[in-house]
Amino acid sequence: MSEDLVRNRKAFHDYHIEDTWEAGVALLGTEVKALRGGHGQLQDAYVDAQDGELWLKQANISPYKFGTDSNHDPLRPRKLLLNRVEIEKILSRSVRKGFTIIPLAIYLNEKNIIKVKIALASGKTQGDKREALKERE
């Protein structure tokens, strides 16, 4: 049972989700406090590969309200912690045309460790979005 701290609610509206993974994330202390207070946003966030590592970019974690002048940058890139085999598997599948890696949620797992759920996704067209809306209704 996990508790979501931040969800990317538009992800299922804008993308077809192919596969998901759970990744650790390297955070600063003030970022953890801010996330536990519910001050995060994954609206425009994406996952990028650099030098064989995965980085969470454009994830907005607001500065901690009670932090000092050494508070974190809200949009700084955050390193995702995965095994080398998992990273290679994700990157090999994401190089296909039209696929991207997006974060779905930041949550606490059973051991109270902050994790990021990432997904391999392909974009939906306007018609796909309309069909999904009709099915829901």
PDB file of C-alpha atoms in Angstrom, residues 3-6 21-25 27 35 80-81 105-118:
ATOM      1  CA  GLU A   3       0.574   6.911  -0.437  1.00  0.00           C
ATOM      2  CA  ASP A   4       0.748   9.249  -3.444  1.00  0.00           C
ATOM      3  CA  LEU A   5       2.466  12.540  -2.699  1.00  0.00           C
ATOM      4  CA  VAL A   6       2.178  13.909  -6.256  1.00  0.00           C
ATOM      5  CA  TRP A  21       8.763   1.017 -13.505  1.00  0.00           C
ATOM      6  CA  GLU A  22       9.484   2.093  -9.943  1.00  0.00           C
ATOM      7  CA  ALA A  23      12.602   4.214  -9.446  1.00  0.00           C
ATOM      8  CA  GLY A  24      14.280   5.785  -6.474  1.00  0.00           C
ATOM      9  CA  VAL A  25      15.067   9.478  -6.666  1.00  0.00           C
ATOM     10  CA  LEU A  27      16.376  14.340  -3.246  1.00  0.00           C
ATOM     11  CA  LEU A  35       6.838  16.695  -0.977  1.00  0.00           C
ATOM     12  CA  LEU A  80      16.601   8.566 -10.877  1.00  0.00           C
ATOM     13  CA  LEU A  81      18.082   5.529  -9.164  1.00  0.00           C
ATOM     14  CA  ALA A 105       3.524   9.701  -9.573  1.00  0.00           C
ATOM     15  CA  ILE A 106       5.830  10.409  -6.660  1.00  0.00           C
ATOM     16  CA  TYR A 107       4.849   8.347  -3.653  1.00  0.00           C
ATOM     17  CA  LEU A 108       5.939   6.760  -0.371  1.00  0.00           C
ATOM     18  CA  ASN A 109       6.386   2.999  -0.497  1.00  0.00           C
ATOM     19  CA  GLU A 110       5.782   0.594   2.402  1.00  0.00           C
ATOM     20  CA  LYS A 111       9.140   1.467   3.997  1.00  0.00           C
ATOM     21  CA  ASN A 112       8.439   5.244   3.808  1.00  0.00           C
ATOM     22  CA  ILE A 113      10.970   5.732   1.016  1.00  0.00           C
ATOM     23  CA  ILE A 114      10.097   8.223  -1.724  1.00  0.00           C
ATOM     24  CA  LYS A 115       9.811   6.569  -5.146  1.00  0.00           C
ATOM     25  CA  VAL A 116       8.882   7.765  -8.632  1.00  0.00           C
ATOM     26  CA  LYS A 117       6.661   5.697 -10.909  1.00  0.00           C
ATOM     27  CA  ILE A 118       7.829   6.209 -14.488  1.00  0.00           C
TER      28      ILE A 118
END
